[in-house]
XYZ file of C-alpha atoms in Angstrom:
489
model
C 15.773 -8.990 -3.708
C 14.040 -11.023 -6.527
C 16.439 -13.866 -5.781
C 15.809 -13.454 -2.065
C 12.041 -13.653 -2.419
C 12.223 -16.658 -4.656
C 13.134 -18.724 -1.630
C 10.197 -20.684 -0.300
C 8.837 -19.325 3.025
C 8.084 -22.905 4.169
C 11.677 -23.845 3.736
C 12.792 -20.803 5.535
C 10.622 -21.523 8.593
C 11.762 -25.125 8.580
C 15.437 -24.083 8.500
C 14.800 -21.850 11.576
C 13.178 -24.582 13.562
C 10.307 -22.103 14.017
C 6.640 -22.932 14.343
C 3.938 -20.402 13.831
C 0.977 -22.033 15.610
C -1.867 -22.259 13.149
C -5.357 -23.044 14.306
C -8.677 -21.435 15.217
C -7.006 -19.043 17.655
C -3.845 -18.058 15.828
C -5.306 -14.768 14.378
C -5.584 -13.344 17.848
C -2.162 -14.070 19.165
C 0.551 -15.010 16.780
C 2.548 -17.345 19.051
C 6.232 -17.817 18.061
C 7.893 -20.858 19.558
C 11.461 -21.120 18.460
C 14.782 -22.690 19.380
C 16.469 -20.176 17.210
C 19.562 -18.749 18.801
C 22.784 -17.233 17.408
C 24.425 -20.649 18.073
C 21.854 -22.715 16.209
C 21.105 -20.620 13.208
C 23.011 -17.440 12.529
C 26.299 -18.885 11.247
C 26.871 -16.648 8.176
C 25.651 -13.455 6.586
C 23.459 -15.542 4.242
C 21.623 -16.823 7.371
C 20.635 -13.177 8.169
C 19.330 -12.630 4.641
C 17.373 -15.908 4.580
C 15.839 -14.930 7.890
C 14.290 -11.836 6.421
C 12.280 -13.796 3.749
C 9.367 -14.367 6.222
C 9.030 -10.638 6.923
C 9.298 -9.594 3.332
C 6.760 -12.312 2.304
C 3.580 -10.103 2.814
C 4.942 -7.526 0.481
C 4.007 -9.526 -2.533
C 1.707 -9.227 -5.527
C 0.856 -12.939 -5.361
C -2.660 -13.945 -4.213
C -2.137 -13.689 -0.460
C 0.156 -10.632 -0.641
C -0.722 -7.219 0.470
C -0.183 -5.841 -3.075
C -2.188 -8.382 -5.003
C -5.092 -6.758 -6.828
C -7.799 -8.899 -5.164
C -10.157 -6.672 -3.116
C -9.385 -8.706 -0.004
C -5.882 -7.317 0.011
C -4.447 -3.932 0.865
C -3.724 -2.484 -2.500
C -7.364 -2.065 -3.793
C -9.451 -2.492 -0.679
C -8.154 0.976 -0.227
C -9.939 2.011 -3.364
C -13.261 -0.066 -3.813
C -15.155 1.679 -1.009
C -14.619 5.131 -2.552
C -15.884 7.387 -5.278
C -12.783 6.265 -7.402
C -13.260 2.487 -7.778
C -15.989 -0.156 -7.739
C -15.897 -3.903 -7.520
C -18.868 -6.290 -7.850
C -16.790 -9.103 -6.463
C -17.058 -8.120 -2.821
C -20.122 -6.089 -2.642
C -19.786 -5.516 1.143
C -16.717 -3.281 0.483
C -18.443 -1.218 -2.319
C -21.793 -0.925 -0.419
C -20.611 -0.416 3.134
C -22.261 -3.592 4.451
C -19.352 -5.147 6.130
C -19.435 -6.337 9.767
C -17.221 -8.254 12.226
C -18.500 -11.760 11.364
C -17.582 -11.262 7.794
C -14.020 -10.472 8.582
C -13.004 -13.768 10.101
C -9.769 -14.848 8.683
C -8.975 -11.488 7.281
C -5.790 -11.964 5.473
C -4.529 -8.287 6.105
C -5.254 -8.419 9.794
C -3.495 -11.843 9.796
C -0.266 -10.020 9.076
C -0.080 -9.197 12.766
C 1.703 -12.538 12.979
C 4.486 -11.144 10.775
C 5.006 -8.409 13.326
C 5.662 -11.163 15.926
C 8.163 -12.796 13.581
C 9.913 -9.569 13.019
C 10.058 -9.025 16.724
C 11.774 -12.437 17.111
C 14.247 -11.837 14.319
C 15.142 -8.282 15.442
C 16.056 -9.751 18.760
C 18.016 -12.659 17.465
C 19.827 -10.863 14.701
C 20.756 -8.039 16.998
C 22.206 -10.244 19.617
C 24.084 -12.662 17.306
C 27.837 -12.930 17.594
C 28.253 -14.507 14.105
C 31.237 -13.343 12.144
C 29.586 -10.608 10.167
C 30.506 -6.942 9.808
C 28.755 -4.605 12.169
C 27.429 -2.522 9.365
C 25.911 -5.517 7.531
C 24.346 -6.883 10.810
C 22.905 -3.366 11.579
C 21.451 -3.120 8.015
C 19.610 -6.524 8.393
C 18.152 -5.465 11.735
C 17.208 -2.070 10.143
C 15.328 -3.778 7.382
C 13.410 -5.967 9.916
C 12.455 -2.795 11.881
C 11.351 -0.951 8.747
C 9.167 -3.936 7.640
C 7.725 -4.255 11.198
C 6.773 -0.503 11.170
C 5.368 -0.827 7.649
C 3.064 -3.631 8.530
C 2.029 -1.885 11.768
C 1.049 1.178 9.748
C -1.080 -0.949 7.430
C -2.791 -2.393 10.425
C -3.276 1.040 11.920
C -4.719 2.356 8.724
C -7.504 -0.237 8.676
C -8.170 -1.107 12.321
C -6.566 1.604 14.495
C -3.919 0.507 16.949
C -4.066 -3.275 17.471
C -2.098 -5.597 19.827
C 1.172 -6.612 18.170
C 3.824 -8.685 19.923
C 6.782 -6.324 20.512
C 8.542 -7.916 23.457
C 10.751 -10.836 22.364
C 10.592 -12.200 26.008
C 6.846 -12.795 25.770
C 6.449 -14.237 22.247
C 5.709 -17.666 23.534
C 3.321 -16.554 26.336
C -0.248 -17.600 26.180
C -1.458 -14.432 27.763
C -3.685 -12.352 25.527
C -2.614 -8.729 25.656
C -5.003 -5.688 25.039
C -4.725 -3.273 22.206
C -2.080 -0.496 22.451
C -2.964 3.170 22.881
C -2.723 5.142 19.752
C 0.043 7.213 21.159
C 2.233 4.260 22.106
C 1.464 2.489 18.752
C 2.491 5.407 16.682
C 5.636 6.072 18.835
C 6.679 2.374 18.362
C 6.513 2.754 14.613
C 8.421 6.000 14.539
C 11.090 4.564 16.909
C 11.651 1.627 14.648
C 11.950 3.869 11.610
C 14.252 6.411 13.322
C 16.560 3.547 14.630
C 16.502 1.931 11.182
C 17.266 4.828 8.812
C 20.983 5.517 9.699
C 21.747 1.755 8.874
C 19.895 1.395 5.625
C 21.174 2.152 2.084
C 19.698 5.185 0.443
C 17.844 3.401 -2.336
C 18.134 0.711 -4.880
C 16.920 2.263 -8.114
C 18.833 0.555 -10.948
C 20.129 -2.299 -8.676
C 18.138 -5.255 -9.922
C 19.661 -7.659 -7.338
C 18.408 -5.589 -4.421
C 15.404 -3.867 -5.926
C 12.546 -4.370 -3.434
C 14.622 -4.127 -0.271
C 13.814 -1.689 2.483
C 15.918 1.483 2.165
C 16.191 4.982 3.647
C 13.707 6.034 1.010
C 11.201 3.351 1.941
C 11.545 4.132 5.694
C 11.026 7.711 5.244
C 7.943 7.097 3.092
C 6.443 4.994 5.827
C 7.237 7.910 8.234
C 5.487 10.292 5.882
C 2.412 8.215 5.594
C 2.280 7.881 9.415
C 2.550 11.651 9.868
C -0.010 12.337 7.163
C -2.380 9.723 8.740
C -1.893 11.439 12.191
C -2.111 14.999 10.715
C 1.243 15.807 12.162
C 1.745 18.408 9.551
C 5.128 19.856 10.614
C 6.585 16.393 10.876
C 5.159 15.362 7.533
C 6.661 18.470 5.812
C 10.060 17.728 7.533
C 10.303 14.112 6.358
C 8.934 14.920 2.956
C 11.711 17.409 2.431
C 14.260 14.811 3.512
C 12.958 12.732 0.683
C 13.033 15.617 -1.739
C 16.945 15.750 -1.034
C 17.482 12.108 -1.893
C 17.745 12.372 -5.663
C 14.259 11.203 -6.628
C 12.528 12.941 -9.467
C 9.376 12.921 -11.564
C 9.453 11.094 -14.840
C 8.616 13.403 -17.747
C 5.842 11.102 -19.012
C 3.171 9.826 -16.639
C 2.750 6.495 -18.651
C 6.503 5.895 -18.389
C 6.277 5.732 -14.490
C 4.427 2.467 -14.801
C 6.208 1.053 -17.814
C 9.842 1.697 -16.921
C 11.010 -0.353 -13.910
C 13.215 1.039 -11.225
C 12.844 4.579 -12.593
C 13.867 7.518 -10.327
C 10.218 8.271 -9.415
C 9.591 4.940 -7.861
C 10.699 4.964 -4.158
C 9.421 1.421 -3.619
C 7.688 -1.149 -5.816
C 6.831 -4.834 -5.210
C 8.989 -6.674 -7.812
C 7.168 -8.998 -9.963
C 8.875 -12.376 -10.445
C 8.158 -16.044 -10.701
C 7.037 -16.295 -7.153
C 5.126 -12.991 -7.148
C 3.556 -12.197 -10.554
C 1.309 -9.165 -11.080
C -2.456 -10.080 -11.735
C -3.726 -6.445 -11.838
C -4.340 -6.245 -15.614
C -6.314 -9.401 -15.677
C -8.567 -8.325 -12.969
C -9.593 -5.066 -14.637
C -9.675 -5.863 -18.360
C -13.091 -6.877 -19.662
C -13.768 -10.379 -21.032
C -13.238 -10.361 -24.818
C -10.579 -7.583 -24.626
C -7.952 -7.949 -27.224
C -6.317 -4.603 -27.568
C -6.522 -0.851 -27.130
C -7.847 0.879 -30.223
C -4.357 2.120 -31.136
C -2.974 -1.343 -30.610
C -0.436 -0.444 -27.993
C -2.031 -2.761 -25.431
C -2.741 -6.440 -26.376
C -3.957 -9.247 -24.370
C -4.751 -12.688 -25.902
C -7.347 -13.838 -23.364
C -9.046 -10.821 -21.984
C -9.843 -10.420 -18.288
C -12.367 -10.547 -15.466
C -13.578 -6.942 -15.344
C -13.508 -6.985 -11.533
C -12.982 -3.203 -11.103
C -13.804 0.004 -12.948
C -13.686 3.720 -12.432
C -17.189 5.042 -12.200
C -18.037 7.306 -15.072
C -18.728 10.210 -12.665
C -15.094 10.144 -11.462
C -13.754 9.402 -14.992
C -15.288 12.690 -16.119
C -13.329 14.529 -13.531
C -10.123 13.999 -15.854
C -10.281 16.823 -18.432
C -9.689 15.684 -22.007
C -6.312 17.401 -22.184
C -5.052 15.490 -19.023
C -2.373 13.039 -20.053
C -3.332 10.705 -17.111
C -6.632 10.082 -18.907
C -4.705 8.182 -21.671
C -3.963 5.463 -19.174
C -7.682 4.735 -18.682
C -9.668 3.193 -21.539
C -13.190 4.214 -22.592
C -12.997 2.060 -25.722
C -11.144 -1.022 -26.919
C -11.054 -3.745 -29.584
C -12.643 -7.122 -29.026
C -11.712 -10.488 -30.398
C -13.623 -9.812 -33.605
C -11.791 -6.510 -34.235
C -14.864 -4.585 -33.300
C -14.487 -1.336 -31.401
C -16.357 -1.441 -28.125
C -17.774 1.737 -26.593
C -17.095 1.134 -22.885
C -19.432 3.906 -21.873
C -22.266 2.180 -23.711
C -21.435 -1.345 -22.760
C -19.871 -1.159 -19.238
C -20.551 0.435 -15.883
C -17.212 2.259 -15.691
C -13.906 3.060 -17.482
C -11.073 0.562 -17.668
C -8.014 1.732 -15.474
C -5.218 -0.088 -17.219
C -2.463 2.060 -15.538
C 0.242 -0.140 -17.295
C 0.049 0.880 -20.967
C 2.870 -1.204 -22.513
C 2.091 -4.840 -22.219
C 1.205 -7.853 -24.322
C 0.447 -11.454 -23.433
C -2.197 -13.811 -22.397
C -2.218 -13.455 -18.591
C -3.494 -14.048 -16.115
C -0.191 -12.990 -14.651
C 2.120 -10.240 -15.876
C 5.637 -9.182 -15.072
C 5.228 -5.535 -14.145
C 6.470 -4.307 -10.691
C 3.631 -2.977 -8.610
C 4.482 0.683 -7.508
C 3.842 1.443 -3.809
C 5.564 4.790 -3.105
C 6.245 7.399 -5.734
C 7.934 10.777 -5.610
C 4.787 12.485 -6.784
C 3.176 11.374 -3.483
C 6.092 13.226 -1.583
C 5.396 16.423 -3.559
C 1.720 16.472 -3.077
C 1.901 15.428 0.529
C 4.401 18.270 1.511
C 2.149 20.722 -0.400
C -0.712 19.550 1.641
C 1.199 19.711 4.956
C 2.268 23.291 4.184
C -1.252 24.298 3.263
C -2.623 22.891 6.550
C -0.031 24.902 8.499
C 0.258 28.199 6.480
C -2.337 28.124 3.790
C -1.500 27.885 -0.006
C 1.855 29.509 -0.009
C 3.913 30.014 -3.144
C 6.051 26.838 -2.120
C 2.983 24.739 -1.708
C 1.621 25.836 -5.159
C 4.979 25.176 -6.716
C 5.159 21.611 -5.312
C 1.609 20.791 -6.510
C 2.247 22.251 -9.949
C 5.402 20.118 -10.448
C 3.010 17.043 -10.487
C 0.350 18.721 -12.453
C 2.575 20.106 -15.107
C 3.591 16.685 -16.236
C 0.053 15.911 -17.298
C -0.793 19.156 -19.087
C 0.454 21.365 -21.771
C 1.169 24.804 -20.050
C -1.654 26.582 -21.839
C -4.195 23.829 -20.823
C -3.349 23.471 -17.113
C -6.196 24.926 -14.881
C -4.730 27.622 -12.670
C -4.722 27.202 -8.890
C -3.410 30.783 -8.295
C -5.616 32.781 -5.885
C -7.110 29.606 -4.171
C -7.793 30.018 -0.491
C -6.692 27.343 2.055
C -9.946 25.345 1.773
C -10.159 25.475 -2.054
C -6.507 24.439 -2.316
C -7.144 21.491 0.166
C -10.187 20.358 -2.028
C -8.058 20.692 -5.141
C -5.252 18.682 -3.775
C -7.715 15.826 -2.815
C -8.969 15.644 -6.356
C -5.600 15.936 -7.751
C -4.486 12.883 -5.606
C -7.441 10.948 -6.842
C -6.435 11.527 -10.534
C -2.748 10.978 -9.905
C -2.824 7.827 -7.721
C -5.921 5.948 -8.994
C -5.445 2.227 -8.512
C -2.533 2.730 -6.155
C -4.509 2.148 -2.901
C -4.518 5.707 -1.553
C -8.098 6.989 -2.099
C -9.715 5.628 1.131
C -6.977 7.044 3.410
C -6.930 10.351 1.492
C -10.742 10.765 1.860
C -10.674 9.849 5.564
C -7.864 12.318 6.244
C -9.912 15.103 4.506
C -13.103 14.115 6.383
C -14.792 13.212 3.061
C -14.968 9.402 3.184
C -18.306 8.900 4.863
C -19.986 12.062 3.348
C -19.193 10.980 -0.152
C -20.435 7.512 0.370
C -23.735 8.921 1.739
C -23.897 11.150 -1.328
C -23.800 7.950 -3.419
C -26.754 6.682 -1.527
C -24.883 4.212 0.688
C -25.601 3.432 4.363
C -22.181 4.681 5.505
C -21.816 5.641 9.080
C -19.024 7.367 10.956
C -17.638 4.148 12.470
C -16.933 2.859 8.879
C -13.672 4.814 8.809
C -12.229 1.787 10.563
C -12.787 -1.909 9.716
C -14.144 -4.248 12.467
C -11.668 -6.332 14.400
C -12.598 -9.951 13.251
C -15.215 -11.469 15.418
C -13.157 -14.574 16.111
C -10.425 -12.262 17.639
C -13.026 -10.571 19.860
C -14.428 -13.963 20.965
C -10.939 -15.500 21.625
C -9.997 -12.413 23.477
C -12.902 -12.964 26.018
C -13.122 -9.169 26.869
C -9.471 -8.356 26.560
C -9.670 -7.079 22.983
C -11.829 -4.070 22.443
C -13.967 -3.962 19.262
C -13.888 -0.744 17.131
C -16.860 1.538 17.873
C -19.983 0.869 15.959
C -19.430 -2.859 15.505
C -20.545 -4.178 18.892
C -23.742 -6.260 18.955
């Protein structure tokens, strides 16, 4: 996969003879005009693989990628409007002051064009008569369907159901189509995933050449997130238990999860490579940072201190919680002085990756996206929502918690009722998944996103659970595209 993604997307598009029309109107309707046919492009299995580059391209930690650490992207925009993360760079996210006009050119919404590209390639690859094994052809189509569903889920998470191009016969039409119903939109994602799973490999842990590809594990994780998002608790429990039978496992040491690549807890990570380096550490380290106090973390140039964990949330980690060791409250500066972050900074430093050295700004750590710990806590939540805190739900949650505590120090959850167990899971997910992009979605699912923002003194309103459709899209749609509630002028 690293080799695959090192190909240039520009060259890929040129080789297909495909043009994605770019201009003032291209965010609304990603128009795909192509002369690509099985006769003109798909001549070998390598052509199928090269065709997938454009659909994989958004899953990158480079600047325009969904998993780059810039607040405009998906990874940390899901954190910075919550109680868990803060950024001074894009104050509208942290302070709930965003509106439609400020989202013109939104680079996440822009990925709706990739859905159109996926639609085109699913059709062309599925109907190709090139000399390729049926199994391999089916796998390439399955990867494209998984990627399409993955991007559609991300769009749903931020905007609700949008208006993706899903009919290959209309990709070149000028007609603007309305947004889908939520039921149809969700069903499309699930259909793509259900059709894809039988034709995907199980997983690629330990397979460096293919690490980063879509797999059964990834497709099921997208299904799990969809069902959790929709509060389909029985379905979430079912797909979660399918994942539990796939051979994934928790690492014994929390820090090792982020320092050991391709380990058995990582279901999917964005691979870091020459085309897609990881900038996360530079964006969170303070200027003047040189090392952690114990010297295990060193950086020659320091960072930009664009994010921090507010002290109020940092203090929700008990001192005997091993996860707290991945967050710095002190460090050494360039003069060798010990800096007390609580005295000098507005929040703690969430390094997450605790074994690195270098000068930045880019580093070579893979960016985790799906972890087995999320499966266990999600299934525990799904069981609790259906049947209360059963012994099974408690056991699943404790598997995650026990890693971070000595047995005598772990707070007991025995005897909790359904509501208290729900609240405890939400807090546990915050401590377990900080800086992994889950906090906003978790708070919304629990009905706490707006309340907690208001408790912080922010002017958050109910409609802020969705972002506004970019105003340019609404204008170009001329009444066809409905704006999300609360954002109409």
